[in-house]
Coordinates of C-alpha atoms in Angstrom, one line a residue:
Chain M
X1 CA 50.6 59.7 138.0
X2 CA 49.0 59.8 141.3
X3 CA 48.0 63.7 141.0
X4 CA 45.1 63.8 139.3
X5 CA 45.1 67.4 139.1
X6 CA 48.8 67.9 137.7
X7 CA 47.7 65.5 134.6
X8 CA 45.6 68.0 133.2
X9 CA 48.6 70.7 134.1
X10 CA 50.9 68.7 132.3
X11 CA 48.4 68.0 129.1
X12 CA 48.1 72.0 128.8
X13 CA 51.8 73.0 129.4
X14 CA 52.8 70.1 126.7
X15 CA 50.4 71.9 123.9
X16 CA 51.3 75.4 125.0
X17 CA 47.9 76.1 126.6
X18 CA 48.8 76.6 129.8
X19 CA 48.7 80.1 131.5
X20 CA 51.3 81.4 133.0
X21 CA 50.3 80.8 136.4
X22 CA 49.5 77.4 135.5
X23 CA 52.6 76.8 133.8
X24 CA 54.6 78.2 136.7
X25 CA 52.5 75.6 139.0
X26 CA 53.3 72.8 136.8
X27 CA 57.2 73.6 136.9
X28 CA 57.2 74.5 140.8
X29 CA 55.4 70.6 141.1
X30 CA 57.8 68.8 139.1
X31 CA 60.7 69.9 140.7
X32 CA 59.9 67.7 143.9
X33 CA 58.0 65.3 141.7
X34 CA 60.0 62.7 140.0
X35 CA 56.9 60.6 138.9
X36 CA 55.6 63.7 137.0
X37 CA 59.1 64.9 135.7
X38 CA 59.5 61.7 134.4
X39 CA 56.3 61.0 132.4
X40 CA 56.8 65.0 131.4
X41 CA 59.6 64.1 129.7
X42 CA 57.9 61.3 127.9
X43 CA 54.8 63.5 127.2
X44 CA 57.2 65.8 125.9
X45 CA 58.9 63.3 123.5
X46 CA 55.9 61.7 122.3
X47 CA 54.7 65.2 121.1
X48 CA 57.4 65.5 119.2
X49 CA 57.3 62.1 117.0
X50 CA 53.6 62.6 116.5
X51 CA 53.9 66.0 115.2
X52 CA 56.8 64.6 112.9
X53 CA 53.7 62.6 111.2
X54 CA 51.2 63.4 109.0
X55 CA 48.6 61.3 107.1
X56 CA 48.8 60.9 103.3
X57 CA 46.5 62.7 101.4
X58 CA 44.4 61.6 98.6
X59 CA 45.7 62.2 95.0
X60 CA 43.4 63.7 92.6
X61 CA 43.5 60.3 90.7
X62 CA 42.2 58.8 94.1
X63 CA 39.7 61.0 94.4
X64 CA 38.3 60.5 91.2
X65 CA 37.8 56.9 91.2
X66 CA 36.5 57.4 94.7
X67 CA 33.4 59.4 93.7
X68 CA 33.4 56.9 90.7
X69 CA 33.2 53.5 92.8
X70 CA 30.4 55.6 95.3
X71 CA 28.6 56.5 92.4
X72 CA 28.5 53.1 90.7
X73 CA 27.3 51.8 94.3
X74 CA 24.9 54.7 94.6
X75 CA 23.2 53.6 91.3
X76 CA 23.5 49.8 92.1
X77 CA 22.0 50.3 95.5
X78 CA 18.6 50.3 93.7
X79 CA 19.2 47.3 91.8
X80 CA 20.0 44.9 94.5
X81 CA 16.6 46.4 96.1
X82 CA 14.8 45.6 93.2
X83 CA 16.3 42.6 92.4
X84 CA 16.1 40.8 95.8
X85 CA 12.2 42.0 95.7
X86 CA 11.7 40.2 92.5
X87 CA 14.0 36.8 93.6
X88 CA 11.9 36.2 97.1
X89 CA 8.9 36.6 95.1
X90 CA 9.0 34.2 93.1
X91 CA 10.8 31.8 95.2
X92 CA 8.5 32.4 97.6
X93 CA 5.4 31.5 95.3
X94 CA 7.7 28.5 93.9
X95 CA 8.1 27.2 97.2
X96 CA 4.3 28.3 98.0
X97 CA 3.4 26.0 94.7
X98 CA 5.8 23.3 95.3
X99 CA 4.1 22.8 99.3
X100 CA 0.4 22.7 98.1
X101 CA 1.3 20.3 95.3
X102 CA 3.4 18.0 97.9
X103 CA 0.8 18.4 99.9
X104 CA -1.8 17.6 97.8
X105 CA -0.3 14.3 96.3
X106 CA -2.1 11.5 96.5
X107 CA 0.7 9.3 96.5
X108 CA 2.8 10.7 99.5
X109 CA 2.3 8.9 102.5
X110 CA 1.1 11.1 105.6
X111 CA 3.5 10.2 107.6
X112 CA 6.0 12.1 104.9
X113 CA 3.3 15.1 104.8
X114 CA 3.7 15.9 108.4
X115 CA 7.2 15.1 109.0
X116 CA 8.0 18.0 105.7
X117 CA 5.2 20.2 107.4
X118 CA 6.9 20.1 110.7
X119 CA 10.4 20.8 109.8
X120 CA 9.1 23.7 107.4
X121 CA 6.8 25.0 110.7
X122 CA 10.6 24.7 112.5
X123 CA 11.9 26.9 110.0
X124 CA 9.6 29.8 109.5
X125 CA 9.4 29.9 113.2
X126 CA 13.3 29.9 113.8
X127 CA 13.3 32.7 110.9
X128 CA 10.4 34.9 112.8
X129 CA 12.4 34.6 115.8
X130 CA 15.4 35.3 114.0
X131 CA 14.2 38.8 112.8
X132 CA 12.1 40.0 116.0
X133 CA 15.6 39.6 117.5
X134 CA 17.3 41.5 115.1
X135 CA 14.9 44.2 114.9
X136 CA 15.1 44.1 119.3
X137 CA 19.1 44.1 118.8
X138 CA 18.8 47.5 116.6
X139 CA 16.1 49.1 118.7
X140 CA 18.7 49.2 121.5
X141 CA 21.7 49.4 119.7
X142 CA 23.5 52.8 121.1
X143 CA 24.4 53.5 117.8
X144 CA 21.6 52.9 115.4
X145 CA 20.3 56.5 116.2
X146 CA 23.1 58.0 114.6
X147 CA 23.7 55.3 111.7
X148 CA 20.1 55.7 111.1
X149 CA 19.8 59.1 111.0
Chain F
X1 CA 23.3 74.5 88.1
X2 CA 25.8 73.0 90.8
X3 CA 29.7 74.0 91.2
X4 CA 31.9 73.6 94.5
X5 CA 30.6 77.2 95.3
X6 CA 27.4 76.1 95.9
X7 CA 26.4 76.0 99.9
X8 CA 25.7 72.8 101.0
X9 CA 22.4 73.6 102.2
X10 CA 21.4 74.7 98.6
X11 CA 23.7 71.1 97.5
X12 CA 21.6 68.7 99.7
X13 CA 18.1 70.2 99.6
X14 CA 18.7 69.6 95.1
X15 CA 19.8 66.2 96.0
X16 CA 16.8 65.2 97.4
X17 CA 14.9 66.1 94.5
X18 CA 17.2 63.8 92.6
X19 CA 20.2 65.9 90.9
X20 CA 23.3 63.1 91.7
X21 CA 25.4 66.3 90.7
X22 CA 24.5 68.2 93.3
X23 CA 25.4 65.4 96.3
X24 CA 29.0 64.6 93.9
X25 CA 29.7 68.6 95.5
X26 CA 28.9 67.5 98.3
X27 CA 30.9 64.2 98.4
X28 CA 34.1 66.2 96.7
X29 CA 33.8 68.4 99.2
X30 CA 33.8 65.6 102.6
X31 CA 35.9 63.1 100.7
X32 CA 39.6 63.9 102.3
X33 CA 37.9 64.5 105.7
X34 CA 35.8 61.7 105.4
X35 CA 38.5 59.7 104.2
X36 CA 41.1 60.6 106.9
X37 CA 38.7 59.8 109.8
X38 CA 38.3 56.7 108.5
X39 CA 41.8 55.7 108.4
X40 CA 43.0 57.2 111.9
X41 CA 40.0 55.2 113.2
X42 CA 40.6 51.7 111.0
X43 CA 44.3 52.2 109.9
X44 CA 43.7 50.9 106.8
X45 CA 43.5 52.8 103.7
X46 CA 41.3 50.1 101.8
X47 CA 39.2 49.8 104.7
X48 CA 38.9 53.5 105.1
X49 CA 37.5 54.0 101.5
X50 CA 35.1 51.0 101.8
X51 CA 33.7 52.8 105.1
X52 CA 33.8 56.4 104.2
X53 CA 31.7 55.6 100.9
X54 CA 29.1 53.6 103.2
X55 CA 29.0 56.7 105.5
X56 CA 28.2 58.5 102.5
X57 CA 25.7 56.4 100.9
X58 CA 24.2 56.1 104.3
X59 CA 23.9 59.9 104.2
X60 CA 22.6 60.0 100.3
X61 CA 19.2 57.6 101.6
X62 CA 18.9 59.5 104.6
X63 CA 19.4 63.3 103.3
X64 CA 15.6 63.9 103.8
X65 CA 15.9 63.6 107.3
X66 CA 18.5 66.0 107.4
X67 CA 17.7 69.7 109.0
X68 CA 19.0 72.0 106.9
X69 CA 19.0 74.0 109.3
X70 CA 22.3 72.4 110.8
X71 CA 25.9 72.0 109.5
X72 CA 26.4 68.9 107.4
X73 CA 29.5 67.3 108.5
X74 CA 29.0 67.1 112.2
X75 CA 25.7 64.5 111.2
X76 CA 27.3 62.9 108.8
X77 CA 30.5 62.4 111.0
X78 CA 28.2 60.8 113.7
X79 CA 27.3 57.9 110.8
X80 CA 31.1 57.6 109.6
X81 CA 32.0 57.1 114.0
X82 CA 29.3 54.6 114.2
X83 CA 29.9 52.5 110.9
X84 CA 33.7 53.0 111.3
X85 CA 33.1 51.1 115.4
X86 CA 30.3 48.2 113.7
X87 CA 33.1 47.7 111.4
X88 CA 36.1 47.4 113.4
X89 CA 34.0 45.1 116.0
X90 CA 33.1 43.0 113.3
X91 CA 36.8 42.9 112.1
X92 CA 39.3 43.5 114.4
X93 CA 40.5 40.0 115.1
X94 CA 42.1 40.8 111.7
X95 CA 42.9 44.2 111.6
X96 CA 46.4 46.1 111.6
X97 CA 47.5 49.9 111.5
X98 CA 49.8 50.4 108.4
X99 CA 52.4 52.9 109.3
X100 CA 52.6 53.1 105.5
X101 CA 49.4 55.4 105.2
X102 CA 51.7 57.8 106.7
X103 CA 54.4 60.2 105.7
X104 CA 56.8 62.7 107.3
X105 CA 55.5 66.1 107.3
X106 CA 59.0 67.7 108.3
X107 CA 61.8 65.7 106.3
X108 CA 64.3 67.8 108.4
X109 CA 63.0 65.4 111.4
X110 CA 62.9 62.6 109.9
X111 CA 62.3 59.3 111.7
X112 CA 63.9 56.0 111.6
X113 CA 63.1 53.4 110.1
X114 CA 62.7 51.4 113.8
X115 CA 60.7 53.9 115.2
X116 CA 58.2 53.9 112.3
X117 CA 57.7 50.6 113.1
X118 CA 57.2 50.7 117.1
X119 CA 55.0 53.7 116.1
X120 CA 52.8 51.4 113.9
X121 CA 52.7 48.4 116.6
X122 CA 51.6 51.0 119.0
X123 CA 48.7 52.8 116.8
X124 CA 47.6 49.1 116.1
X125 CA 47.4 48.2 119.8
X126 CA 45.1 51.2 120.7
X127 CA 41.7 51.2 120.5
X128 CA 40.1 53.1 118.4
X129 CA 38.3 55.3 120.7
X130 CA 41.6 56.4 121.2
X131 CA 43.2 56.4 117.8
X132 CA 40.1 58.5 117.5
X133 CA 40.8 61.3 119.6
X134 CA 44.5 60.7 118.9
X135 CA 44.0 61.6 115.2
X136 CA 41.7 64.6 115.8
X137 CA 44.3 66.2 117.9
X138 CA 47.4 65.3 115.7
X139 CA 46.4 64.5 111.9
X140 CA 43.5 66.8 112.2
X141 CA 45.2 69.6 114.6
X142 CA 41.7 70.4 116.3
X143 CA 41.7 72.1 119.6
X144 CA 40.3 70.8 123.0
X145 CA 37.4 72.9 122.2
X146 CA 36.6 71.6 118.8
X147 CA 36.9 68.0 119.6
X148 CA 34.3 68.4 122.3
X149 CA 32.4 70.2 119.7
X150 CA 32.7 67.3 117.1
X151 CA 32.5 64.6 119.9
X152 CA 29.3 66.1 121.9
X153 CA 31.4 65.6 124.9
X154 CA 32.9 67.9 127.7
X155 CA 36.1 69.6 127.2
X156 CA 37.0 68.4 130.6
X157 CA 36.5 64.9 129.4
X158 CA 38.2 65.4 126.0
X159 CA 41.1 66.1 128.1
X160 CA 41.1 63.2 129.8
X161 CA 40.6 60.5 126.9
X162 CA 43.6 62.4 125.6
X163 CA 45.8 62.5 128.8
X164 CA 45.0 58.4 128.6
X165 CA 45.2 58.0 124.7
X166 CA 48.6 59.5 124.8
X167 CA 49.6 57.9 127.8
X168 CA 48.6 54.7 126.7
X169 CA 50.0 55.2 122.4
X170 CA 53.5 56.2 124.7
X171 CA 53.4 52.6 127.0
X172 CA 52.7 51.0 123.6
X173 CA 55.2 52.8 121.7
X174 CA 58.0 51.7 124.9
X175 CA 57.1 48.7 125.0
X176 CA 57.1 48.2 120.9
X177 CA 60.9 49.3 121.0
X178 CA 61.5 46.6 123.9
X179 CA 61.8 49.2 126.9
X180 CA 60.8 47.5 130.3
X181 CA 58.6 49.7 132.2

């Protein structure tokens, strides 16, 4: 439609909140109009499919196990916390251990000692870089205000 | 003690504190709305209950931010928007709208078979900024005024993303039955 103005005509005379004197406006126009007649009628069509439609509701027997699934993940929210705490603790000591024993060992060569060292280095600075971005990416994510709130 | 009579002020303010009864109120209370954006937005009804649920649990860990001071749902609508777009950009490439999570509200009109299904190609094609707006307007019958309200946007601009939501929902709908435009 190439009258900008008539759009918002013809969006208020197709949900009946037009004025009168806008309505009359809108009609006078799309009598010499045939772009505007045309996607009137389709406007006009389109309102009434839509309003043919409604979305299901939720039975009672859906509602129940709803609030029964959120509460299970409610209480199990706490669990994961606590028992992904507790899981890189120890691995994290474990692996801690398992370095400064490698390490350690008289019977590795050097050569072996550095190469393992290096490729951990690699990782833990691939990781750090890893979550600096990830806390950058949130910082300016447009919607992390709101999810956060 | 906490029945649906209780405000929600008075519901969320003994949730913090701990009481899981008060927040179920408050959750019986949201569900179908919650629910329902969900599904205009996703068009899936599995999807929608996954989402709606995280929106909620969301709002459960983050209640003692909340101002009391302010209605709850238009806060916790803003985290149900936002995880409803992170999940739909992380899914869509496999994402459909099911006509079937509809039904006719007048039988008197009802539709065919055909059209049920141009309808649903068409609602999948949109985006869902403007399966958004499309479902405040129709499944949610707000006015102009209100979705502004809800959307923190102008009513000006409401009516534009409408004009062009319906616009676009009736090229997609045209060209779903195989009508050259």
């Amino acid at each position: 439609m190439k009258h900008e103005h008539y759009k918002y005509l013809l969006l208020k005379v197709v949900d009946g909140v037009a004025s009168a004197k806008e309505k009359k406006e809108f009609l006078t126009h799309i009598r010499s109009c045939e772009e505007c007649r045309a996607e009137y009628g389709e406007f006009k069509n389109l309102e009434e499919l839509m309003s043919s439609i409604k979305l299901k509701d939720l039975t009672e027997e859906a509602r129940e196990v709803y609030w029964r699934s959120l509460y299970n993940r409610l209480e199990r929210g706490l669990g994961w916390i606590l028992l992904s705490l507790g899981a890189i603790l120890l691995l994290g000591f474990g692996a801690f251990m398992l370095i400064k024993e490698f390490i350690a060992s008289p019977t590795v060569s050097l050569i072996l000692k550095i190469g393992v060292c290096t490729i951990l280095g690699g990782i833990i600075v691939l990781l750090v870089s890893v979550i600096k971005e990830r806390l950058l990416v949130r910082r300016y994510d447009k919607y992390s205000k709101e999810v956060k709130l | 003690m906490v029945d649906m009579s209780t405000a929600d002020a008075e519901a969320i303010r003994l949730t913090v504190t701990g009481d899981k009864e008060a927040f179920a109120v408050i959750v019986a209370r949201y569900t179908e709305r919650a629910y329902r954006m969900a599904l205009y937005i996703l068009g899936s009804e599995q999807d929608a209950m996954d989402v709606s649920q995280d929106a909620f649990i969301r709002a459960y860990r983050n209640l003692k931010r909340f101002d009391l001071a302010r209605p709850f749902f238009p806060w916790f609508a803003r985290i149900l928007r936002n995880l409803c777009y992170n999940y739909y950009n992380r899914r869509k490439r496999r994402m459909t709208y099911d006509i079937e999570n509809f039904q006719i509200a007048l039988p008197s009109k009802g539709i065919t078979p055909e059209t049920r299904l141009a309808l649903n190609k068409a609602l999948s094609e949109l985006s869902p900024q403007d399966r958004e707006i499309i479902g405040k307007f129709y499944f949610e019958q707000l006015s102009y005024a209100e979705i502004a309200e809800e959307l923190d946007i102008p009513i000006g601009t409401v009516m534009s993303r409408l004009y062009y939501a319906r616009r676009h929902l009736k090229n997609f709908l045209l060209s779903a039955r195989g009508v050259k435009q």
